[in-house]
Coordinates of C-alpha atoms in Angstrom, one line a residue:
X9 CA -12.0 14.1 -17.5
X10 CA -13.0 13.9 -13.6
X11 CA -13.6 16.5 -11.2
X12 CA -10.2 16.4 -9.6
X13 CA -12.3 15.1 -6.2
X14 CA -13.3 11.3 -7.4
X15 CA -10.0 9.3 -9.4
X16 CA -11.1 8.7 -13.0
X17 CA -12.1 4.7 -13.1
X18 CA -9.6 2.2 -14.2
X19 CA -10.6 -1.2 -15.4
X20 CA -10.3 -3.3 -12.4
X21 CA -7.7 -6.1 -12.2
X22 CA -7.0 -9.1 -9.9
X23 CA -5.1 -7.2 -7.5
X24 CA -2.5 -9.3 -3.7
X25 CA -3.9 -7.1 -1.4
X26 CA -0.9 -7.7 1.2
X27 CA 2.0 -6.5 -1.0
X28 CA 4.6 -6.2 1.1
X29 CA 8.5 -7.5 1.7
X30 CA 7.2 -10.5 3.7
X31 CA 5.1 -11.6 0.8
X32 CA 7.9 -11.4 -1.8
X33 CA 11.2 -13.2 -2.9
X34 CA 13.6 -11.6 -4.9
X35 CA 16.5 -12.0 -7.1
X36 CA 19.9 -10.4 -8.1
X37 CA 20.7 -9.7 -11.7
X38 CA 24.0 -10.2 -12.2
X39 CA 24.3 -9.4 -15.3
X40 CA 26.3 -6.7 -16.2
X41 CA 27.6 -5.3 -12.5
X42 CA 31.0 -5.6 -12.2
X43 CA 31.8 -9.4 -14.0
X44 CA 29.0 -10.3 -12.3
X45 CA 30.8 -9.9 -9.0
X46 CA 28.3 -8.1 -6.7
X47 CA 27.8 -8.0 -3.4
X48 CA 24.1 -9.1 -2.8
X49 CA 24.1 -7.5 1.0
X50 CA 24.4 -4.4 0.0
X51 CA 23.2 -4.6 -3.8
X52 CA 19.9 -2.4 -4.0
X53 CA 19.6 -3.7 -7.8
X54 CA 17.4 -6.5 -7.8
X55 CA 14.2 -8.0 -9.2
X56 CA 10.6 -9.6 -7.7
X57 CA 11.6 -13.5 -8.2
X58 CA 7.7 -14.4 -6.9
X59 CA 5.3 -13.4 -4.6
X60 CA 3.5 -15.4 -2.3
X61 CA 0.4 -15.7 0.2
X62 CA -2.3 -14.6 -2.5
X63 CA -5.2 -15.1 0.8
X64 CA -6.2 -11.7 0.2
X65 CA -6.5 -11.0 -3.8
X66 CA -9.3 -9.7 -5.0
X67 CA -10.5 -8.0 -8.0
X68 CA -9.8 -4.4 -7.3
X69 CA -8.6 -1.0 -9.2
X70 CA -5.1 -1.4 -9.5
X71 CA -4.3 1.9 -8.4
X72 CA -5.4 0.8 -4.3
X73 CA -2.5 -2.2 -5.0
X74 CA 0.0 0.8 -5.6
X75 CA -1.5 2.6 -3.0
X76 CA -0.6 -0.4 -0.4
X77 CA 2.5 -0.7 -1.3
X78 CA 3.4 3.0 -1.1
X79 CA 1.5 2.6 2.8
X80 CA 3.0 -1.0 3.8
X81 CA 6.7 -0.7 2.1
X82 CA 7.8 3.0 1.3
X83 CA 9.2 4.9 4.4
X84 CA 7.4 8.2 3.9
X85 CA 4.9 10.4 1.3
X86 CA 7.7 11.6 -0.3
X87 CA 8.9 8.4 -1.4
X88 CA 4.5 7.4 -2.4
X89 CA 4.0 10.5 -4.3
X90 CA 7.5 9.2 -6.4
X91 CA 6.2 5.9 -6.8
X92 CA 2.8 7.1 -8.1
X93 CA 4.4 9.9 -10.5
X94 CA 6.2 6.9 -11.6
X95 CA 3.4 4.7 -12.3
X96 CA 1.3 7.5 -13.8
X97 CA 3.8 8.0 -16.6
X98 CA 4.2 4.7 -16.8
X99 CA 0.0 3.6 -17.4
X100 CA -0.3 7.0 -19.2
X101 CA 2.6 5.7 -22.1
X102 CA 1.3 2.3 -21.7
X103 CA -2.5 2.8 -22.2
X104 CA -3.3 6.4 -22.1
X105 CA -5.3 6.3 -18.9
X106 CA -5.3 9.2 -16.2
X107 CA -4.5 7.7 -12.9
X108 CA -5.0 10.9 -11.2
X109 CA -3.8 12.4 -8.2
X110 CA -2.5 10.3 -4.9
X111 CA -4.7 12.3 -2.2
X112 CA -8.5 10.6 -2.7
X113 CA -6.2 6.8 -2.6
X114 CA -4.9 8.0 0.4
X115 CA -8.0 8.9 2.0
X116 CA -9.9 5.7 1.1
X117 CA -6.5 3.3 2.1
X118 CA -6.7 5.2 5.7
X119 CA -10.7 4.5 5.6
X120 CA -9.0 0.6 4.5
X121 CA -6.8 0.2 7.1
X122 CA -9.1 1.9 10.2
X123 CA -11.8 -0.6 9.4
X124 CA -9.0 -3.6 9.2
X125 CA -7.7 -2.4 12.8
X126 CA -11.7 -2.2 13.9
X127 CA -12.0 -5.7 12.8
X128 CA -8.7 -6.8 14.7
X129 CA -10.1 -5.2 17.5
X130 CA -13.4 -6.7 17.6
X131 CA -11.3 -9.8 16.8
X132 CA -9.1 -9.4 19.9
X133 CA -12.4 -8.9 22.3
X134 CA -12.7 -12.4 21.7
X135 CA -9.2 -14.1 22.3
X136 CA -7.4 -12.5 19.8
X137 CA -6.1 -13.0 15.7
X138 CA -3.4 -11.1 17.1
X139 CA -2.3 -12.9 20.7
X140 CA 1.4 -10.7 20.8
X141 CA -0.5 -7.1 20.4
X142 CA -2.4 -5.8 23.6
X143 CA -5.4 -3.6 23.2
X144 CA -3.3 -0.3 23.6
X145 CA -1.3 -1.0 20.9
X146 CA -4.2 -1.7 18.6
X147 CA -6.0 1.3 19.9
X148 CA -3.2 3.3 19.5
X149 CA -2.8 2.2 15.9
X150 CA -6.6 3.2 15.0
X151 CA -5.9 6.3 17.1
X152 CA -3.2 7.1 14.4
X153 CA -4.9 6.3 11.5
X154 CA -7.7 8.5 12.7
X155 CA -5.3 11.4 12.9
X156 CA -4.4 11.2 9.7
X157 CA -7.8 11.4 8.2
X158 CA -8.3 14.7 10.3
X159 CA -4.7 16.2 9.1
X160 CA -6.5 15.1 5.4
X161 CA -9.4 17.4 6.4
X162 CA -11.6 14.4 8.1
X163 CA -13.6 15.7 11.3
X164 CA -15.5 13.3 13.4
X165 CA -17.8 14.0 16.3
X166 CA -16.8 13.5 20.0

C-alpha cells in the first residue's frame, strides 16, 4: 500500500517526454467501417502509425508520460482523469500494479512545466530558444502554471 500522499513506485521505463500530436503520425483502419469506405476528415477511429522526435526520452515512471499527454493533448481534467481511470484498469489487469490517484502527477507535471518555462525564460534573457514569444507571454505562462499549484493547495511567499 502507500499513504494515499506519495504514488506507489512503478518500475521505470524509457519514457518520449514530448508526447504530443506534433510528434505523432497516424493511420486509419479501414477495416471493418462501412466496406472500408470512410471518410478520414472526419473519422475519429484511428491508430498511432509512429512517433517521432525522441530528443527528450528518458528513463522515467511511465505514469509522468500519461501524465503529459493528459497536460499537452487532452482539452480539460475531465477528459485526464478518463484517461488515467483508463490506464489504471488497464496496468491493474495487465500486471496488478496500483497506479494510484491523478492529483500528486499533477502536482509534480506543474512543478515540470514551471521549471521548463524558467529555463525558457532564462533562455530568452539571452536572445531567445523561443524568438516568436515575448517575455509577457512567457511570464504569463509561469504566472499560470503558478496558479494552478496554489488552486492545488501550493502557497508561495511574496
Amino acid at each position: 500500500g502507500h499513504d494515499g500522499r506519495h504514488p506507489p513506485p512503478l518500475p521505470a521505463v524509457i519514457c518520449h517526454m514530448d508526447l504530443q500530436p506534433q510528434n505523432l503520425t497516424f493511420w486509419h483502419d479501414r477495416n471493418g467501417n462501412d466496406n472500408g469506405n470512410i471518410n478520414v476528415h472526419v473519422s475519429k477511429h484511428c491508430s498511432v502509425a509512429s512517433v517521432v522526435d525522441f530528443e527528450e526520452a528518458a528513463y522515467a515512471d511511465p505514469r509522468f508520460e500519461v501524465l503529459l499527454i493528459c497536460r499537452k493533448v487532452l482539452a480539460n481534467l475531465e477528459q485526464a482523469e478518463g484517461l488515467w481511470k483508463s490506464y489504471s484498469s488497464s496496468v491493474k489487469l495487465q500486471t496488478t500494479w496500483d497506479v494510484g490517484p491523478i492529483e500528486p502527477w499533477l502536482r509534480l507535471e506543474t512543478v515540470h512545466s514551471l521549471f521548463t518555462l524558467l529555463l525558457q525564460a532564462n533562455n530568452l534573457l539571452g536572445g531567445g530558444r523561443n524568438p516568436w514569444e515575448t517575455k509577457p507571454d512567457l511570464w504569463g505562462k509561469i504566472d499560470r502554471e503558478r496558479r494552478r499549484l496554489v488552486r492545488m493547495g501550493w502557497s508561495f511567499c511574496g
